[in-house]
mmCIF file with all atom_site columns, C-alpha atoms in Angstrom:
data_model
loop_
_atom_site.group_PDB
_atom_site.id
_atom_site.type_symbol
_atom_site.label_atom_id
_atom_site.label_alt_id
_atom_site.label_comp_id
_atom_site.label_asym_id
_atom_site.label_entity_id
_atom_site.label_seq_id
_atom_site.pdbx_PDB_ins_code
_atom_site.Cartn_x
_atom_site.Cartn_y
_atom_site.Cartn_z
_atom_site.occupancy
_atom_site.B_iso_or_equiv
_atom_site.pdbx_formal_charge
_atom_site.auth_seq_id
_atom_site.auth_comp_id
_atom_site.auth_asym_id
_atom_site.auth_atom_id
_atom_site.pdbx_PDB_model_num
ATOM 1   C CA . MET A 1 1   ? -7.823 -20.023 101.888 1.00 0.00 ? 1   MET A CA 1
ATOM 2   C CA . SER A 1 2   ? -6.994 -17.868 104.925 1.00 0.00 ? 2   SER A CA 1
ATOM 3   C CA . ASP A 1 3   ? -3.546 -16.397 105.608 1.00 0.00 ? 3   ASP A CA 1
ATOM 4   C CA . SER A 1 4   ? -2.941 -19.027 108.279 1.00 0.00 ? 4   SER A CA 1
ATOM 5   C CA . ASP A 1 5   ? -3.637 -21.779 105.718 1.00 0.00 ? 5   ASP A CA 1
ATOM 6   C CA . SER A 1 6   ? -1.360 -20.400 103.000 1.00 0.00 ? 6   SER A CA 1
ATOM 7   C CA . PRO A 1 7   ? 2.116  -21.895 102.727 1.00 0.00 ? 7   PRO A CA 1
ATOM 8   C CA . ARG A 1 8   ? 4.908  -19.669 103.984 1.00 0.00 ? 8   ARG A CA 1
ATOM 9   C CA . VAL A 1 9   ? 8.146  -19.636 102.045 1.00 0.00 ? 9   VAL A CA 1
ATOM 10  C CA . THR A 1 10  ? 11.023 -19.305 104.481 1.00 0.00 ? 10  THR A CA 1
ATOM 11  C CA . ARG A 1 11  ? 14.063 -20.155 102.371 1.00 0.00 ? 11  ARG A CA 1
ATOM 12  C CA . LEU A 1 12  ? 15.959 -17.120 101.119 1.00 0.00 ? 12  LEU A CA 1
ATOM 13  C CA . LEU A 1 13  ? 18.668 -16.915 98.495  1.00 0.00 ? 13  LEU A CA 1
ATOM 14  C CA . PRO A 1 14  ? 22.029 -16.403 100.242 1.00 0.00 ? 14  PRO A CA 1
ATOM 15  C CA . ASP A 1 15  ? 23.403 -12.860 100.403 1.00 0.00 ? 15  ASP A CA 1
ATOM 16  C CA . ALA A 1 16  ? 26.676 -14.123 98.882  1.00 0.00 ? 16  ALA A CA 1
ATOM 17  C CA . VAL A 1 17  ? 24.833 -14.529 95.558  1.00 0.00 ? 17  VAL A CA 1
ATOM 18  C CA . HIS A 1 18  ? 24.247 -10.771 95.502  1.00 0.00 ? 18  HIS A CA 1
ATOM 19  C CA . GLN A 1 19  ? 27.856 -9.949  96.378  1.00 0.00 ? 19  GLN A CA 1
ATOM 20  C CA . ALA A 1 20  ? 29.325 -12.337 93.783  1.00 0.00 ? 20  ALA A CA 1
ATOM 21  C CA . VAL A 1 21  ? 27.460 -10.882 90.808  1.00 0.00 ? 21  VAL A CA 1
ATOM 22  C CA . ARG A 1 22  ? 29.610 -10.923 87.662  1.00 0.00 ? 22  ARG A CA 1
ATOM 23  C CA . PRO A 1 23  ? 29.001 -9.770  84.113  1.00 0.00 ? 23  PRO A CA 1
ATOM 24  C CA . GLY A 1 24  ? 27.394 -12.541 82.088  1.00 0.00 ? 24  GLY A CA 1
ATOM 25  C CA . THR A 1 25  ? 25.728 -14.202 85.075  1.00 0.00 ? 25  THR A CA 1
ATOM 26  C CA . ALA A 1 26  ? 22.017 -14.623 85.663  1.00 0.00 ? 26  ALA A CA 1
ATOM 27  C CA . VAL A 1 27  ? 21.310 -13.527 89.243  1.00 0.00 ? 27  VAL A CA 1
ATOM 28  C CA . VAL A 1 28  ? 18.091 -13.598 91.172  1.00 0.00 ? 28  VAL A CA 1
ATOM 29  C CA . ARG A 1 29  ? 17.354 -12.138 94.593  1.00 0.00 ? 29  ARG A CA 1
ATOM 30  C CA . LEU A 1 30  ? 13.937 -12.442 96.134  1.00 0.00 ? 30  LEU A CA 1
ATOM 31  C CA . GLU A 1 31  ? 12.127 -10.879 99.030  1.00 0.00 ? 31  GLU A CA 1
ATOM 32  C CA . THR A 1 32  ? 10.128 -13.881 100.206 1.00 0.00 ? 32  THR A CA 1
ATOM 33  C CA . THR A 1 33  ? 8.669  -12.467 103.391 1.00 0.00 ? 33  THR A CA 1
ATOM 34  C CA . HIS A 1 34  ? 4.998  -13.172 103.871 1.00 0.00 ? 34  HIS A CA 1
ATOM 35  C CA . GLU A 1 35  ? 4.120  -9.453  103.752 1.00 0.00 ? 35  GLU A CA 1
ATOM 36  C CA . ARG A 1 36  ? 5.751  -8.714  100.371 1.00 0.00 ? 36  ARG A CA 1
ATOM 37  C CA . ARG A 1 37  ? 5.082  -4.984  100.656 1.00 0.00 ? 37  ARG A CA 1
ATOM 38  C CA . GLY A 1 38  ? 7.515  -3.712  98.026  1.00 0.00 ? 38  GLY A CA 1
ATOM 39  C CA . VAL A 1 39  ? 6.593  -3.059  94.407  1.00 0.00 ? 39  VAL A CA 1
ATOM 40  C CA . LEU A 1 40  ? 9.090  -5.721  93.287  1.00 0.00 ? 40  LEU A CA 1
ATOM 41  C CA . ASP A 1 41  ? 9.940  -9.112  94.732  1.00 0.00 ? 41  ASP A CA 1
ATOM 42  C CA . GLY A 1 42  ? 13.433 -9.329  93.324  1.00 0.00 ? 42  GLY A CA 1
ATOM 43  C CA . ALA A 1 43  ? 15.692 -8.857  90.319  1.00 0.00 ? 43  ALA A CA 1
ATOM 44  C CA . TRP A 1 44  ? 17.144 -10.884 87.474  1.00 0.00 ? 44  TRP A CA 1
ATOM 45  C CA . TRP A 1 45  ? 20.251 -10.101 85.431  1.00 0.00 ? 45  TRP A CA 1
ATOM 46  C CA . PRO A 1 46  ? 20.158 -12.222 82.261  1.00 0.00 ? 46  PRO A CA 1
ATOM 47  C CA . ARG A 1 47  ? 23.252 -12.487 80.043  1.00 0.00 ? 47  ARG A CA 1
ATOM 48  C CA . SER A 1 48  ? 21.346 -11.761 76.819  1.00 0.00 ? 48  SER A CA 1
ATOM 49  C CA . ARG A 1 49  ? 17.909 -11.042 75.358  1.00 0.00 ? 49  ARG A CA 1
ATOM 50  C CA . ASP A 1 50  ? 17.617 -14.640 74.093  1.00 0.00 ? 50  ASP A CA 1
ATOM 51  C CA . ILE A 1 51  ? 14.808 -16.015 76.262  1.00 0.00 ? 51  ILE A CA 1
ATOM 52  C CA . ALA A 1 52  ? 15.398 -19.620 75.179  1.00 0.00 ? 52  ALA A CA 1
ATOM 53  C CA . ALA A 1 53  ? 18.949 -19.371 76.528  1.00 0.00 ? 53  ALA A CA 1
ATOM 54  C CA . GLU A 1 54  ? 18.146 -17.370 79.678  1.00 0.00 ? 54  GLU A CA 1
ATOM 55  C CA . LEU A 1 55  ? 14.795 -18.561 81.015  1.00 0.00 ? 55  LEU A CA 1
ATOM 56  C CA . PRO A 1 56  ? 15.695 -22.181 81.864  1.00 0.00 ? 56  PRO A CA 1
ATOM 57  C CA . SER A 1 57  ? 18.335 -21.209 84.452  1.00 0.00 ? 57  SER A CA 1
ATOM 58  C CA . LEU A 1 58  ? 15.986 -18.637 86.015  1.00 0.00 ? 58  LEU A CA 1
ATOM 59  C CA . ILE A 1 59  ? 13.120 -21.131 86.283  1.00 0.00 ? 59  ILE A CA 1
ATOM 60  C CA . THR A 1 60  ? 15.403 -23.841 87.677  1.00 0.00 ? 60  THR A CA 1
ATOM 61  C CA . ALA A 1 61  ? 16.757 -21.478 90.356  1.00 0.00 ? 61  ALA A CA 1
ATOM 62  C CA . LEU A 1 62  ? 13.313 -20.161 91.295  1.00 0.00 ? 62  LEU A CA 1
ATOM 63  C CA . THR A 1 63  ? 11.804 -23.646 91.455  1.00 0.00 ? 63  THR A CA 1
ATOM 64  C CA . GLN A 1 64  ? 14.379 -24.645 94.085  1.00 0.00 ? 64  GLN A CA 1
ATOM 65  C CA . TYR A 1 65  ? 13.251 -21.804 96.366  1.00 0.00 ? 65  TYR A CA 1
ATOM 66  C CA . LEU A 1 66  ? 9.608  -21.255 95.454  1.00 0.00 ? 66  LEU A CA 1
ATOM 67  C CA . GLY A 1 67  ? 8.321  -24.545 94.115  1.00 0.00 ? 67  GLY A CA 1
ATOM 68  C CA . PRO A 1 68  ? 6.908  -25.201 90.637  1.00 0.00 ? 68  PRO A CA 1
ATOM 69  C CA . ILE A 1 69  ? 6.714  -22.199 88.316  1.00 0.00 ? 69  ILE A CA 1
ATOM 70  C CA . THR A 1 70  ? 3.731  -22.401 85.971  1.00 0.00 ? 70  THR A CA 1
ATOM 71  C CA . ARG A 1 71  ? 3.751  -19.128 84.035  1.00 0.00 ? 71  ARG A CA 1
ATOM 72  C CA . VAL A 1 72  ? 6.073  -16.291 83.042  1.00 0.00 ? 72  VAL A CA 1
ATOM 73  C CA . GLY A 1 73  ? 4.967  -12.873 81.807  1.00 0.00 ? 73  GLY A CA 1
ATOM 74  C CA . LEU A 1 74  ? 7.449  -10.927 79.680  1.00 0.00 ? 74  LEU A CA 1
ATOM 75  C CA . ASP A 1 75  ? 7.701  -7.674  77.753  1.00 0.00 ? 75  ASP A CA 1
ATOM 76  C CA . ALA A 1 76  ? 7.474  -8.768  74.109  1.00 0.00 ? 76  ALA A CA 1
ATOM 77  C CA . ASP A 1 77  ? 9.601  -5.835  72.918  1.00 0.00 ? 77  ASP A CA 1
ATOM 78  C CA . ALA A 1 78  ? 12.517 -6.690  75.248  1.00 0.00 ? 78  ALA A CA 1
ATOM 79  C CA . TRP A 1 79  ? 13.137 -10.290 74.146  1.00 0.00 ? 79  TRP A CA 1
ATOM 80  C CA . GLU A 1 80  ? 14.051 -12.100 70.951  1.00 0.00 ? 80  GLU A CA 1
ATOM 81  C CA . GLU A 1 81  ? 11.620 -14.686 69.535  1.00 0.00 ? 81  GLU A CA 1
ATOM 82  C CA . LEU A 1 82  ? 9.276  -15.397 72.428  1.00 0.00 ? 82  LEU A CA 1
ATOM 83  C CA . PRO A 1 83  ? 7.669  -18.849 72.434  1.00 0.00 ? 83  PRO A CA 1
ATOM 84  C CA . THR A 1 84  ? 4.264  -19.398 74.046  1.00 0.00 ? 84  THR A CA 1
ATOM 85  C CA . ARG A 1 85  ? 5.635  -22.157 76.259  1.00 0.00 ? 85  ARG A CA 1
ATOM 86  C CA . MET A 1 86  ? 8.844  -23.977 77.096  1.00 0.00 ? 86  MET A CA 1
ATOM 87  C CA . THR A 1 87  ? 9.551  -27.300 78.762  1.00 0.00 ? 87  THR A CA 1
ATOM 88  C CA . ILE A 1 88  ? 12.020 -26.697 81.582  1.00 0.00 ? 88  ILE A CA 1
ATOM 89  C CA . ASP A 1 89  ? 13.089 -29.488 83.946  1.00 0.00 ? 89  ASP A CA 1
ATOM 90  C CA . ASP A 1 90  ? 10.321 -31.724 82.547  1.00 0.00 ? 90  ASP A CA 1
ATOM 91  C CA . ARG A 1 91  ? 7.632  -29.096 83.292  1.00 0.00 ? 91  ARG A CA 1
ATOM 92  C CA . VAL A 1 92  ? 5.713  -26.950 80.850  1.00 0.00 ? 92  VAL A CA 1
ATOM 93  C CA . VAL A 1 93  ? 6.061  -23.247 81.630  1.00 0.00 ? 93  VAL A CA 1
ATOM 94  C CA . HIS A 1 94  ? 3.583  -20.990 79.805  1.00 0.00 ? 94  HIS A CA 1
ATOM 95  C CA . ILE A 1 95  ? 4.913  -17.684 78.506  1.00 0.00 ? 95  ILE A CA 1
ATOM 96  C CA . ASP A 1 96  ? 2.688  -14.634 78.234  1.00 0.00 ? 96  ASP A CA 1
ATOM 97  C CA . SER A 1 97  ? 4.008  -11.678 76.296  1.00 0.00 ? 97  SER A CA 1
ATOM 98  C CA . SER A 1 98  ? 2.755  -8.165  75.775  1.00 0.00 ? 98  SER A CA 1
ATOM 99  C CA . PRO A 1 99  ? 4.425  -4.921  74.699  1.00 0.00 ? 99  PRO A CA 1
ATOM 100 C CA . VAL A 1 100 ? 4.301  -3.354  78.164  1.00 0.00 ? 100 VAL A CA 1
ATOM 101 C CA . GLY A 1 101 ? 7.840  -1.956  78.366  1.00 0.00 ? 101 GLY A CA 1
ATOM 102 C CA . ASP A 1 102 ? 7.910  -2.121  82.151  1.00 0.00 ? 102 ASP A CA 1
ATOM 103 C CA . ASP A 1 103 ? 11.326 -3.769  82.680  1.00 0.00 ? 103 ASP A CA 1
ATOM 104 C CA . THR A 1 104 ? 9.894  -6.642  84.705  1.00 0.00 ? 104 THR A CA 1
ATOM 105 C CA . VAL A 1 105 ? 9.233  -10.342 84.431  1.00 0.00 ? 105 VAL A CA 1
ATOM 106 C CA . LEU A 1 106 ? 6.195  -11.791 86.204  1.00 0.00 ? 106 LEU A CA 1
ATOM 107 C CA . ILE A 1 107 ? 6.600  -15.269 87.665  1.00 0.00 ? 107 ILE A CA 1
ATOM 108 C CA . THR A 1 108 ? 3.573  -17.340 88.689  1.00 0.00 ? 108 THR A CA 1
ATOM 109 C CA . ARG A 1 109 ? 3.999  -20.083 91.247  1.00 0.00 ? 109 ARG A CA 1
ATOM 110 C CA . GLY A 1 110 ? 1.150  -22.550 91.409  1.00 0.00 ? 110 GLY A CA 1
ATOM 111 C CA . GLU A 1 111 ? -2.185 -21.143 90.288  1.00 0.00 ? 111 GLU A CA 1
ATOM 112 C CA . GLN A 1 112 ? -2.052 -17.499 91.381  1.00 0.00 ? 112 GLN A CA 1
ATOM 113 C CA . ASP A 1 113 ? 0.987  -16.611 93.519  1.00 0.00 ? 113 ASP A CA 1
ATOM 114 C CA . LEU A 1 114 ? 2.715  -13.866 91.525  1.00 0.00 ? 114 LEU A CA 1
ATOM 115 C CA . PHE A 1 115 ? 6.281  -12.554 91.866  1.00 0.00 ? 115 PHE A CA 1
ATOM 116 C CA . SER A 1 116 ? 7.478  -9.459  90.013  1.00 0.00 ? 116 SER A CA 1
ATOM 117 C CA . LEU A 1 117 ? 11.190 -9.285  89.188  1.00 0.00 ? 117 LEU A CA 1
ATOM 118 C CA . LEU A 1 118 ? 13.135 -6.302  87.900  1.00 0.00 ? 118 LEU A CA 1
ATOM 119 C CA . VAL A 1 119 ? 15.040 -7.260  84.725  1.00 0.00 ? 119 VAL A CA 1
ATOM 120 C CA . ILE A 1 120 ? 18.546 -5.821  84.741  1.00 0.00 ? 120 ILE A CA 1
ATOM 121 C CA . PRO A 1 121 ? 19.671 -5.222  81.130  1.00 0.00 ? 121 PRO A CA 1
ATOM 122 C CA . PRO A 1 122 ? 22.466 -7.566  79.974  1.00 0.00 ? 122 PRO A CA 1
ATOM 123 C CA . HIS A 1 123 ? 24.800 -4.602  79.289  1.00 0.00 ? 123 HIS A CA 1
ATOM 124 C CA . ALA A 1 124 ? 24.716 -3.375  82.918  1.00 0.00 ? 124 ALA A CA 1
ATOM 125 C CA . THR A 1 125 ? 27.951 -3.058  84.860  1.00 0.00 ? 125 THR A CA 1
ATOM 126 C CA . PRO A 1 126 ? 28.309 -5.188  88.005  1.00 0.00 ? 126 PRO A CA 1
ATOM 127 C CA . ASP A 1 127 ? 28.162 -2.133  90.291  1.00 0.00 ? 127 ASP A CA 1
ATOM 128 C CA . ALA A 1 128 ? 25.037 -0.774  88.600  1.00 0.00 ? 128 ALA A CA 1
ATOM 129 C CA . ALA A 1 129 ? 23.425 -4.245  88.648  1.00 0.00 ? 129 ALA A CA 1
ATOM 130 C CA . ARG A 1 130 ? 24.182 -4.621  92.383  1.00 0.00 ? 130 ARG A CA 1
ATOM 131 C CA . ALA A 1 131 ? 22.664 -1.212  93.121  1.00 0.00 ? 131 ALA A CA 1
ATOM 132 C CA . ALA A 1 132 ? 19.527 -2.000  91.101  1.00 0.00 ? 132 ALA A CA 1
ATOM 133 C CA . MET A 1 133 ? 19.132 -5.400  92.780  1.00 0.00 ? 133 MET A CA 1
ATOM 134 C CA . ALA A 1 134 ? 19.515 -3.890  96.240  1.00 0.00 ? 134 ALA A CA 1
ATOM 135 C CA . GLU A 1 135 ? 16.753 -1.376  95.527  1.00 0.00 ? 135 GLU A CA 1
ATOM 136 C CA . ALA A 1 136 ? 14.479 -4.002  93.966  1.00 0.00 ? 136 ALA A CA 1
ATOM 137 C CA . VAL A 1 137 ? 14.551 -6.221  97.064  1.00 0.00 ? 137 VAL A CA 1
ATOM 138 C CA . ARG A 1 138 ? 14.036 -3.495  99.688  1.00 0.00 ? 138 ARG A CA 1
ATOM 139 C CA . ALA A 1 139 ? 10.834 -4.516  101.468 1.00 0.00 ? 139 ALA A CA 1
ATOM 140 C CA . ASP A 1 140 ? 9.461  -0.988  101.665 1.00 0.00 ? 140 ASP A CA 1
ATOM 141 C CA . SER A 1 141 ? 10.518 0.220   98.211  1.00 0.00 ? 141 SER A CA 1
ATOM 142 C CA . ALA A 1 142 ? 7.783  1.889   96.187  1.00 0.00 ? 142 ALA A CA 1
ATOM 143 C CA . THR A 1 143 ? 10.124 2.676   93.281  1.00 0.00 ? 143 THR A CA 1
ATOM 144 C CA . GLN A 1 144 ? 8.970  1.308   89.937  1.00 0.00 ? 144 GLN A CA 1
ATOM 145 C CA . ALA A 1 145 ? 11.306 -0.873  87.850  1.00 0.00 ? 145 ALA A CA 1
ATOM 146 C CA . GLU A 1 146 ? 11.956 1.715   85.137  1.00 0.00 ? 146 GLU A CA 1
ATOM 147 C CA . GLN A 1 147 ? 12.921 4.344   87.718  1.00 0.00 ? 147 GLN A CA 1
ATOM 148 C CA . ILE A 1 148 ? 15.313 1.955   89.481  1.00 0.00 ? 148 ILE A CA 1
ATOM 149 C CA . LEU A 1 149 ? 17.096 1.364   86.170  1.00 0.00 ? 149 LEU A CA 1
ATOM 150 C CA . VAL A 1 150 ? 17.327 5.097   85.463  1.00 0.00 ? 150 VAL A CA 1
ATOM 151 C CA . ASP A 1 151 ? 18.531 5.869   89.014  1.00 0.00 ? 151 ASP A CA 1
ATOM 152 C CA . THR A 1 152 ? 21.271 3.209   88.863  1.00 0.00 ? 152 THR A CA 1
ATOM 153 C CA . GLY A 1 153 ? 22.396 3.852   85.292  1.00 0.00 ? 153 GLY A CA 1
ATOM 154 C CA . THR A 1 154 ? 21.192 0.496   83.998  1.00 0.00 ? 154 THR A CA 1
ATOM 155 C CA . ASP A 1 155 ? 18.373 1.678   81.742  1.00 0.00 ? 155 ASP A CA 1
ATOM 156 C CA . ARG A 1 156 ? 17.927 0.164   78.279  1.00 0.00 ? 156 ARG A CA 1
ATOM 157 C CA . ALA A 1 157 ? 20.060 2.653   76.367  1.00 0.00 ? 157 ALA A CA 1
ATOM 158 C CA . GLY A 1 158 ? 23.246 0.698   76.052  1.00 0.00 ? 158 GLY A CA 1
#
């Protein structure tokens, strides 16, 4: 499929979502430009490390903007009791886990379209979470997830 044949996602999450971030809220921001030049496509701030409690709201929000999500890749060491799949909004979402320790979640839309999201630790302060999200969605950012968390004071020690 050529670039001209591939679907272009033009709907963006509103900036107000980023400004209204509160402790205990799952927040997602995505860079959905066609170029997608940054290392990360967005960020997610889950309320806990309980994937069964957190993943459904993320998948529901992403599905509204990206279409059906088929697969999620997670760091096995960062989450409690990872299942191999979950049914969310009447769709089976497959969950791949590995002990990568890279502070990201990989979201697959359709067969192969991959989005990489920075995972903000649940203990992060709102200001630190906002700063990390802003860096994660910069189109030209080459900063890796772990470094963003260190630079913004949101790394795992907490």
